[in-house]
GROMACS .gro file of C-alpha atoms in nm:
model
  425
    1MET     CA    1  26.866   0.977 -24.593
    2PRO     CA    2  26.690   0.833 -24.284
    3VAL     CA    3  26.342   0.684 -24.287
    4VAL     CA    4  26.132   0.750 -23.976
    5GLU     CA    5  25.786   0.644 -23.871
    6ASN     CA    6  25.594   0.966 -23.928
    7ILE     CA    7  25.623   1.341 -23.943
    8GLY     CA    8  25.620   1.504 -23.602
    9LEU     CA    9  25.329   1.741 -23.659
   10ASP     CA   10  25.053   1.710 -23.401
   11HIS     CA   11  24.721   1.848 -23.522
   12ALA     CA   12  24.586   1.837 -23.167
   13GLU     CA   13  24.839   2.101 -23.055
   14LEU     CA   14  24.662   2.378 -23.250
   15LEU     CA   15  24.305   2.486 -23.176
   16ARG     CA   16  24.132   2.730 -23.408
   17PHE     CA   17  23.824   2.892 -23.259
   18ILE     CA   18  23.590   3.180 -23.326
   19THR     CA   19  23.389   3.408 -23.102
   20ALA     CA   20  23.042   3.516 -23.205
   21GLY     CA   21  22.753   3.694 -23.043
   22SER     CA   22  22.530   3.997 -23.054
   23VAL     CA   23  22.663   4.349 -23.049
   24ASP     CA   24  22.803   4.441 -22.704
   25ASP     CA   25  22.795   4.083 -22.575
   26GLY     CA   26  23.166   4.122 -22.498
   27LYS     CA   27  23.342   3.917 -22.767
   28SER     CA   28  23.643   4.145 -22.801
   29THR     CA   29  23.665   4.193 -22.424
   30LEU     CA   30  23.665   3.817 -22.375
   31ILE     CA   31  23.954   3.771 -22.619
   32GLY     CA   32  24.137   4.060 -22.459
   33ARG     CA   33  24.091   3.895 -22.120
   34LEU     CA   34  24.223   3.563 -22.254
   35LEU     CA   35  24.530   3.733 -22.399
   36HIS     CA   36  24.589   3.951 -22.092
   37ASP     CA   37  24.540   3.690 -21.820
   38SER     CA   38  24.737   3.424 -22.006
   39LYS     CA   39  25.022   3.678 -22.037
   40SER     CA   40  25.013   3.663 -22.417
   41ILE     CA   41  25.048   4.036 -22.491
   42PHE     CA   42  25.357   4.253 -22.503
   43GLU     CA   43  25.416   4.539 -22.263
   44ASP     CA   44  25.402   4.799 -22.541
   45GLN     CA   45  25.060   4.666 -22.649
   46LEU     CA   46  24.930   4.690 -22.294
   47SER     CA   47  25.076   5.038 -22.256
   48ALA     CA   48  24.908   5.153 -22.579
   49ILE     CA   49  24.560   5.036 -22.479
   50GLU     CA   50  24.606   5.181 -22.130
   51LYS     CA   51  24.674   5.522 -22.286
   52THR     CA   52  24.373   5.490 -22.518
   53SER     CA   53  24.150   5.386 -22.226
   54ASN     CA   54  24.270   5.685 -22.021
   55LYS     CA   55  24.194   5.923 -22.309
   56ARG     CA   56  23.838   5.792 -22.311
   57GLY     CA   57  23.805   5.853 -21.939
   58MET     CA   58  23.778   5.485 -21.848
   59GLU     CA   59  23.871   5.371 -21.499
   60LYS     CA   60  23.988   5.028 -21.619
   61VAL     CA   61  24.183   4.913 -21.922
   62ASP     CA   62  23.956   4.844 -22.220
   63LEU     CA   63  24.078   4.498 -22.317
   64SER     CA   64  23.858   4.492 -22.628
   65LEU     CA   65  24.110   4.724 -22.795
   66LEU     CA   66  24.346   4.428 -22.831
   67THR     CA   67  24.123   4.285 -23.105
   68ASP     CA   68  23.920   4.575 -23.244
   69GLY     CA   69  24.200   4.678 -23.477
   70LEU     CA   70  24.014   4.878 -23.742
   71GLN     CA   71  23.985   5.251 -23.676
   72ALA     CA   72  23.614   5.243 -23.761
   73GLU     CA   73  23.564   4.967 -23.506
   74ARG     CA   74  23.732   5.168 -23.233
   75GLU     CA   75  23.530   5.479 -23.315
   76GLN     CA   76  23.197   5.294 -23.318
   77GLY     CA   77  23.280   5.041 -23.048
   78ILE     CA   78  23.178   4.745 -23.268
   79THR     CA   79  23.362   4.471 -23.453
   80ILE     CA   80  23.322   4.503 -23.831
   81ASP     CA   81  23.579   4.269 -23.984
   82VAL     CA   82  23.723   3.940 -23.864
   83ALA     CA   83  24.015   4.006 -23.629
   84TYR     CA   84  24.260   3.716 -23.600
   85ARG     CA   85  24.487   3.670 -23.301
   86TYR     CA   86  24.742   3.406 -23.209
   87PHE     CA   87  24.851   3.303 -22.862
   88THR     CA   88  25.004   3.002 -22.695
   89THR     CA   89  25.008   2.836 -22.355
   90PRO     CA   90  25.229   2.552 -22.233
   91LYS     CA   91  24.955   2.306 -22.331
   92ARG     CA   92  24.831   2.429 -22.669
   93LYS     CA   93  24.855   2.686 -22.949
   94PHE     CA   94  24.553   2.893 -23.045
   95ILE     CA   95  24.428   3.097 -23.340
   96ILE     CA   96  24.127   3.314 -23.254
   97ALA     CA   97  23.886   3.476 -23.499
   98ASP     CA   98  23.675   3.753 -23.347
   99THR     CA   99  23.375   3.766 -23.581
  100PRO     CA  100  23.112   4.036 -23.630
  101GLY     CA  101  22.784   4.041 -23.444
  102HIS     CA  102  22.578   4.234 -23.700
  103GLU     CA  103  22.354   4.042 -23.938
  104GLN     CA  104  22.498   4.233 -24.236
  105TYR     CA  105  22.839   4.079 -24.164
  106THR     CA  106  22.722   3.718 -24.193
  107ARG     CA  107  22.980   3.660 -24.468
  108ASN     CA  108  23.261   3.754 -24.229
  109MET     CA  109  23.145   3.503 -23.972
  110VAL     CA  110  23.123   3.228 -24.234
  111THR     CA  111  23.476   3.313 -24.344
  112GLY     CA  112  23.614   3.306 -23.991
  113ALA     CA  113  23.429   2.984 -23.906
  114SER     CA  114  23.529   2.784 -24.213
  115THR     CA  115  23.847   2.641 -24.056
  116ALA     CA  116  23.747   2.651 -23.688
  117ASN     CA  117  23.746   2.354 -23.452
  118LEU     CA  118  23.530   2.535 -23.198
  119ALA     CA  119  23.293   2.829 -23.169
  120ILE     CA  120  23.232   3.040 -22.860
  121ILE     CA  121  22.886   3.194 -22.869
  122LEU     CA  122  22.847   3.472 -22.617
  123ILE     CA  123  22.510   3.545 -22.459
  124ASP     CA  124  22.451   3.852 -22.242
  125ALA     CA  125  22.314   3.720 -21.912
  126ARG     CA  126  22.083   4.025 -21.885
  127LYS     CA  127  21.928   3.975 -22.231
  128GLY     CA  128  21.917   3.596 -22.253
  129VAL     CA  129  21.890   3.403 -22.579
  130LEU     CA  130  21.836   3.644 -22.869
  131THR     CA  131  21.764   3.598 -23.238
  132GLN     CA  132  22.132   3.667 -23.308
  133SER     CA  133  22.232   3.387 -23.069
  134ARG     CA  134  22.028   3.140 -23.271
  135ARG     CA  135  22.163   3.282 -23.597
  136HIS     CA  136  22.523   3.232 -23.492
  137ALA     CA  137  22.453   2.879 -23.372
  138TYR     CA  138  22.289   2.801 -23.706
  139LEU     CA  139  22.590   2.936 -23.896
  140ALA     CA  140  22.824   2.733 -23.675
  141SER     CA  141  22.629   2.417 -23.757
  142LEU     CA  142  22.616   2.511 -24.127
  143VAL     CA  143  22.996   2.530 -24.160
  144GLY     CA  144  23.041   2.211 -23.960
  145ILE     CA  145  23.216   2.338 -23.647
  146PRO     CA  146  23.250   2.026 -23.427
  147HIS     CA  147  23.248   2.190 -23.082
  148LEU     CA  148  23.052   2.474 -22.925
  149VAL     CA  149  23.101   2.674 -22.606
  150VAL     CA  150  22.806   2.882 -22.491
  151ALA     CA  151  22.958   3.156 -22.277
  152VAL     CA  152  22.692   3.326 -22.066
  153ASN     CA  153  22.876   3.655 -22.015
  154LYS     CA  154  22.822   3.957 -21.790
  155MET     CA  155  22.716   3.741 -21.497
  156ASP     CA  156  22.839   4.023 -21.271
  157LEU     CA  157  22.544   4.231 -21.393
  158VAL     CA  158  22.289   3.972 -21.275
  159ASP     CA  159  22.454   3.916 -20.936
  160TYR     CA  160  22.609   3.589 -21.060
  161SER     CA  161  22.266   3.426 -21.045
  162GLN     CA  162  22.264   3.050 -21.097
  163ASP     CA  163  21.893   3.062 -21.184
  164VAL     CA  164  21.959   3.306 -21.471
  165PHE     CA  165  22.235   3.082 -21.606
  166ASN     CA  166  22.022   2.767 -21.581
  167GLN     CA  167  21.731   2.932 -21.762
  168ILE     CA  168  21.954   3.042 -22.052
  169ARG     CA  169  22.121   2.700 -22.069
  170ASP     CA  170  21.791   2.512 -22.081
  171GLU     CA  171  21.639   2.740 -22.346
  172PHE     CA  172  21.944   2.730 -22.573
  173SER     CA  173  21.994   2.354 -22.530
  174ALA     CA  174  21.650   2.291 -22.677
  175PHE     CA  175  21.737   2.497 -22.985
  176LEU     CA  176  22.080   2.339 -23.035
  177GLY     CA  177  21.924   1.993 -23.020
  178GLU     CA  178  21.720   2.084 -23.330
  179LEU     CA  179  22.044   2.172 -23.513
  180GLY     CA  180  22.210   1.843 -23.423
  181LEU     CA  181  22.485   2.009 -23.218
  182HIS     CA  182  22.584   1.784 -22.929
  183SER     CA  183  22.942   1.873 -22.827
  184VAL     CA  184  22.836   2.177 -22.625
  185GLU     CA  185  22.980   2.326 -22.306
  186TYR     CA  186  22.801   2.598 -22.106
  187ILE     CA  187  23.019   2.833 -21.901
  188PRO     CA  188  22.899   3.129 -21.689
  189MET     CA  189  23.152   3.412 -21.682
  190SER     CA  190  23.236   3.778 -21.654
  191ALA     CA  191  23.492   3.873 -21.919
  192LEU     CA  192  23.519   4.221 -21.768
  193ALA     CA  193  23.597   4.093 -21.418
  194GLY     CA  194  23.780   3.781 -21.532
  195ASP     CA  195  23.556   3.523 -21.362
  196MET     CA  196  23.574   3.177 -21.527
  197VAL     CA  197  23.788   3.297 -21.820
  198VAL     CA  198  24.146   3.207 -21.727
  199GLY     CA  199  24.101   3.179 -21.351
  200ARG     CA  200  23.789   3.071 -21.166
  201GLY     CA  201  23.744   3.396 -20.975
  202ASP     CA  202  23.555   3.422 -20.648
  203ASN     CA  203  23.195   3.465 -20.761
  204LEU     CA  204  23.088   3.148 -20.943
  205ASP     CA  205  23.161   2.873 -20.693
  206TRP     CA  206  22.830   2.706 -20.775
  207HIS     CA  207  22.959   2.617 -21.123
  208THR     CA  208  23.167   2.299 -21.111
  209GLY     CA  209  23.291   2.306 -21.470
  210LYS     CA  210  23.628   2.425 -21.597
  211PRO     CA  211  23.716   2.788 -21.669
  212LEU     CA  212  23.717   2.868 -22.039
  213LEU     CA  213  24.093   2.845 -22.096
  214ASP     CA  214  24.116   2.512 -21.914
  215TYR     CA  215  23.841   2.378 -22.137
  216LEU     CA  216  24.009   2.508 -22.453
  217GLU     CA  217  24.339   2.352 -22.349
  218SER     CA  218  24.190   2.010 -22.277
  219ILE     CA  219  23.919   1.952 -22.537
  220ASP     CA  220  23.995   1.661 -22.770
  221ILE     CA  221  24.012   1.774 -23.134
  222GLU     CA  222  24.220   1.485 -23.261
  223HIS     CA  223  23.916   1.327 -23.424
  224ASP     CA  224  23.776   1.645 -23.582
  225ILE     CA  225  23.944   1.558 -23.911
  226ASN     CA  226  23.814   1.265 -24.119
  227THR     CA  227  24.080   1.001 -24.052
  228ARG     CA  228  23.919   0.725 -24.257
  229ASP     CA  229  23.901   0.859 -24.614
  230PHE     CA  230  24.237   0.950 -24.769
  231ARG     CA  231  24.208   1.260 -24.988
  232PHE     CA  232  24.509   1.429 -25.147
  233PRO     CA  233  24.437   1.703 -25.405
  234VAL     CA  234  24.751   1.746 -25.617
  235GLN     CA  235  24.869   2.105 -25.595
  236TRP     CA  236  25.195   2.080 -25.787
  237VAL     CA  237  25.390   1.825 -25.990
  238SER     CA  238  25.757   1.860 -25.898
  239ARG     CA  239  26.005   1.795 -26.181
  240PRO     CA  240  26.345   1.938 -26.073
  241GLN     CA  241  26.561   2.022 -26.372
  242THR     CA  242  26.886   1.898 -26.223
  243GLU     CA  243  27.125   1.628 -26.334
  244GLU     CA  244  27.090   1.438 -26.005
  245MET     CA  245  26.708   1.442 -26.010
  246HIS     CA  246  26.622   1.436 -26.380
  247ASP     CA  247  26.398   1.130 -26.330
  248PHE     CA  248  26.224   1.264 -26.017
  249ARG     CA  249  25.849   1.321 -26.034
  250GLY     CA  250  25.682   1.415 -25.707
  251TYR     CA  251  25.326   1.513 -25.629
  252MET     CA  252  25.294   1.798 -25.379
  253GLY     CA  253  24.997   1.917 -25.176
  254ARG     CA  254  24.813   1.894 -24.847
  255ILE     CA  255  24.642   1.583 -24.717
  256GLU     CA  256  24.283   1.691 -24.656
  257SER     CA  257  24.180   1.376 -24.470
  258GLY     CA  258  24.293   1.027 -24.381
  259SER     CA  259  24.644   0.886 -24.378
  260ILE     CA  260  24.878   0.695 -24.608
  261ARG     CA  261  25.175   0.460 -24.576
  262VAL     CA  262  25.457   0.368 -24.813
  263GLY     CA  263  25.334   0.076 -25.022
  264ASP     CA  264  24.964   0.166 -24.995
  265ALA     CA  265  24.756   0.146 -25.312
  266ILE     CA  266  24.616   0.475 -25.440
  267THR     CA  267  24.364   0.566 -25.710
  268VAL     CA  268  24.397   0.883 -25.918
  269LEU     CA  269  24.068   1.059 -25.982
  270PRO     CA  270  23.896   1.142 -26.208
  271SER     CA  271  24.104   0.919 -26.442
  272GLY     CA  272  24.075   0.604 -26.228
  273LEU     CA  273  24.443   0.509 -26.274
  274THR     CA  274  24.604   0.313 -25.989
  275SER     CA  275  24.951   0.279 -25.840
  276ARG     CA  276  25.127   0.252 -25.502
  277ILE     CA  277  25.304   0.504 -25.281
  278LYS     CA  278  25.680   0.472 -25.330
  279GLU     CA  279  25.811   0.755 -25.110
  280ILE     CA  280  25.675   1.011 -24.865
  281LEU     CA  281  25.899   1.318 -24.857
  282PHE     CA  282  25.912   1.624 -24.634
  283PHE     CA  283  26.201   1.852 -24.731
  284ASN     CA  284  26.505   1.621 -24.732
  285ASP     CA  285  26.363   1.343 -24.516
  286ARG     CA  286  26.166   1.030 -24.599
  287TYR     CA  287  25.882   0.899 -24.384
  288ASP     CA  288  25.682   0.581 -24.354
  289THR     CA  289  25.346   0.750 -24.296
  290ALA     CA  290  25.171   1.081 -24.343
  291PHE     CA  291  24.832   1.207 -24.231
  292ALA     CA  292  24.597   1.505 -24.248
  293PRO     CA  293  24.650   1.798 -24.239
  294GLN     CA  294  25.016   1.765 -24.339
  295SER     CA  295  25.162   1.919 -24.653
  296ILE     CA  296  25.380   1.660 -24.818
  297THR     CA  297  25.539   1.526 -25.138
  298PHE     CA  298  25.465   1.175 -25.269
  299THR     CA  299  25.628   0.965 -25.536
  300ILE     CA  300  25.453   0.661 -25.682
  301GLU     CA  301  25.574   0.338 -25.837
  302ASP     CA  302  25.431   0.401 -26.186
  303HIS     CA  303  25.463   0.681 -26.440
  304LEU     CA  304  25.106   0.806 -26.466
  305ASP     CA  305  24.951   1.111 -26.624
  306ILE     CA  306  24.878   1.311 -26.308
  307SER     CA  307  24.846   1.691 -26.297
  308ARG     CA  308  24.736   1.973 -26.068
  309GLY     CA  309  24.371   1.932 -25.972
  310ASP     CA  310  24.372   1.551 -25.973
  311MET     CA  311  24.299   1.378 -25.645
  312LEU     CA  312  24.469   1.073 -25.494
  313VAL     CA  313  24.236   0.859 -25.281
  314ASN     CA  314  24.261   0.538 -25.085
  315GLY     CA  315  24.018   0.333 -24.878
  316GLY     CA  316  23.707   0.443 -24.698
  317GLU     CA  317  23.397   0.564 -24.879
  318PRO     CA  318  23.483   0.668 -25.237
  319PRO     CA  319  23.419   1.030 -25.337
  320ARG     CA  320  23.173   1.125 -25.608
  321ILE     CA  321  23.287   1.223 -25.958
  322THR     CA  322  23.026   1.460 -26.094
  323LYS     CA  323  22.942   1.763 -26.303
  324GLU     CA  324  22.637   1.850 -26.090
  325PHE     CA  325  22.589   1.885 -25.716
  326ASP     CA  326  22.372   2.058 -25.457
  327ALA     CA  327  22.523   2.302 -25.209
  328MET     CA  328  22.450   2.554 -24.939
  329LEU     CA  329  22.593   2.880 -25.075
  330CYS     CA  330  22.685   3.199 -24.889
  331TRP     CA  331  22.695   3.499 -25.124
  332LEU     CA  332  22.995   3.713 -25.029
  333SER     CA  333  22.995   3.983 -25.295
  334ASP     CA  334  22.832   4.324 -25.269
  335GLN     CA  335  22.735   4.274 -25.633
  336ALA     CA  336  22.421   4.062 -25.662
  337TYR     CA  337  22.424   3.731 -25.847
  338ASP     CA  338  22.375   3.775 -26.222
  339SER     CA  339  22.290   3.465 -26.424
  340ARG     CA  340  22.448   3.626 -26.730
  341ARG     CA  341  22.792   3.649 -26.571
  342LYS     CA  342  23.042   3.365 -26.596
  343TYR     CA  343  23.187   3.208 -26.284
  344ILE     CA  344  23.474   2.975 -26.201
  345VAL     CA  345  23.434   2.703 -25.939
  346LYS     CA  346  23.749   2.649 -25.730
  347HIS     CA  347  23.730   2.314 -25.555
  348ALA     CA  348  24.042   2.198 -25.369
  349THR     CA  349  24.319   2.258 -25.626
  350ARG     CA  350  24.096   2.240 -25.933
  351LEU     CA  351  23.947   2.530 -26.131
  352VAL     CA  352  23.653   2.469 -26.366
  353LYS     CA  353  23.391   2.687 -26.530
  354GLY     CA  354  23.049   2.657 -26.376
  355LEU     CA  355  22.713   2.814 -26.310
  356ILE     CA  356  22.430   2.821 -26.059
  357ALA     CA  357  22.172   2.602 -26.233
  358ARG     CA  358  21.894   2.677 -25.986
  359ILE     CA  359  21.820   2.844 -25.653
  360ASP     CA  360  21.595   2.627 -25.436
  361TYR     CA  361  21.548   2.865 -25.145
  362ARG     CA  362  21.714   3.122 -24.922
  363VAL     CA  363  21.748   3.063 -24.548
  364ASP     CA  364  21.635   3.344 -24.323
  365VAL     CA  365  21.923   3.319 -24.075
  366ASN     CA  366  21.713   3.480 -23.803
  367THR     CA  367  21.401   3.260 -23.827
  368MET     CA  368  21.548   2.957 -24.016
  369ASN     CA  369  21.252   2.985 -24.258
  370HIS     CA  370  21.299   2.900 -24.627
  371GLU     CA  371  21.216   3.175 -24.876
  372ASP     CA  372  21.162   3.151 -25.252
  373ILE     CA  373  21.399   3.382 -25.444
  374ASN     CA  374  21.548   3.411 -25.792
  375SER     CA  375  21.863   3.610 -25.709
  376LEU     CA  376  22.130   3.634 -25.439
  377SER     CA  377  22.258   3.939 -25.254
  378MET     CA  378  22.544   3.989 -25.011
  379ASN     CA  379  22.515   3.771 -24.696
  380ASP     CA  380  22.239   3.557 -24.842
  381ILE     CA  381  22.259   3.185 -24.763
  382ALA     CA  382  22.074   2.960 -25.006
  383ARG     CA  383  22.046   2.603 -25.123
  384VAL     CA  384  22.145   2.588 -25.490
  385GLY     CA  385  22.229   2.347 -25.770
  386ILE     CA  386  22.572   2.384 -25.932
  387LYS     CA  387  22.678   2.263 -26.278
  388VAL     CA  388  23.039   2.255 -26.398
  389GLN     CA  389  23.198   2.190 -26.737
  390GLN     CA  390  23.453   1.930 -26.621
  391PRO     CA  391  23.398   1.665 -26.352
  392LEU     CA  392  23.495   1.734 -25.992
  393VAL     CA  393  23.588   1.480 -25.725
  394VAL     CA  394  23.369   1.577 -25.430
  395ASP     CA  395  23.251   1.465 -25.088
  396THR     CA  396  22.965   1.609 -24.890
  397TYR     CA  397  23.074   1.879 -24.647
  398THR     CA  398  22.950   1.681 -24.347
  399GLN     CA  399  23.173   1.392 -24.451
  400ASN     CA  400  23.482   1.595 -24.538
  401ARG     CA  401  23.522   1.969 -24.486
  402GLY     CA  402  23.832   1.985 -24.706
  403THR     CA  403  23.682   1.827 -25.017
  404GLY     CA  404  23.322   1.929 -24.952
  405CYS     CA  405  23.370   2.304 -24.993
  406PHE     CA  406  23.432   2.537 -25.287
  407ILE     CA  407  23.429   2.902 -25.386
  408LEU     CA  408  23.284   3.087 -25.684
  409ILE     CA  409  23.507   3.336 -25.863
  410ASP     CA  410  23.386   3.602 -26.104
  411GLU     CA  411  23.562   3.526 -26.432
  412VAL     CA  412  23.587   3.895 -26.529
  413THR     CA  413  23.693   4.060 -26.203
  414ASN     CA  414  23.862   3.754 -26.046
  415ASN     CA  415  23.680   3.839 -25.720
  416THR     CA  416  23.556   3.566 -25.489
  417VAL     CA  417  23.178   3.608 -25.486
  418ALA     CA  418  23.051   3.306 -25.292
  419ALA     CA  419  23.153   3.014 -25.072
  420GLY     CA  420  22.970   2.683 -25.084
  421MET     CA  421  22.931   2.360 -24.887
  422ILE     CA  422  22.836   2.050 -25.087
  423CYS     CA  423  22.537   1.858 -24.953
  424ASN     CA  424  22.344   1.544 -25.043
  425SER     CA  425  22.132   1.573 -25.355
   0.00000   0.00000   0.00000
């Protein structure tokens, strides 16, 4: 069995991004334009939306139909759920989440943004920066999206005015500075006409930046993952019941951050036991190194009591082992929070019973004001204190998205009712 240097999986090849904006800002049209102009749709798909567009009496193909998949969306002309699409170019692979613009679908945007490298916030050039624009930027910063594109859309309806674009850019830049967002690109465009989406078009020569697709293909996301702190939540302990492998004990899961080499020392938390990496396995091959976000199997040099939910760590800043932590919580359920109900906290691969010990405040996602409340309803975002029965191995969300997040599950219905991001106490 050969040993090679590392597994040939390049995280930088895949870019996950979301689109967000107010109703009718053109999110679905923009994605449709990306798919259409990059030749990432099949002929039968194009034929179907051409027929639908003709039935509606439209002169041009309605590219938004490529993403607005729910019947209710098509009837109302709005995006209700999160629509995911995949496409690829010679330079990169993409997963797109088209998220809702309505305030009542905040939970959907948080869901779509939780794994994104980049967010595209659309602003209608005619309307300028709206309350919803600020809300979506706040949510993007809340879930830790590293990169932001502010797409000033519908420039064709303001005669491609550079002054209009500059005014929107300056106003929004001041707001984003307050949120601590610094990796921001501003792009004027017309998704309907195709200017500055895939090609440059003929109407925005005054803008010297890249078209949107060029920017998405070239942005560096290699450092979006925490490469310093090794975190490996154990998902499964592999004990094959075969004569050839009766002594084999492997630990399977996904590396959430950092990297590891054969021979490196590791600590098992929360027990504190230590050992060294003996083998790194991927199917039938052995490797010298492995790194986030690879799914892998490890063996170690010692026989230790390790089970699902434990975490292997190495180097960097140590995580916190705790039964109490503060978090920003997004309530996802249409059933309001009830302090009498029992909840399960799912953190990485570990499940423990827990409760919301206190609610400090709710964030008004439109004004960013803090409001005193004693309950939580669907789409509410609040700072809370969480207590759990058994210790969890946690990082803050800003340090490590993989080990700084959790969900709350209703113990009776088994429904996911909330998603949380651990913050400093």
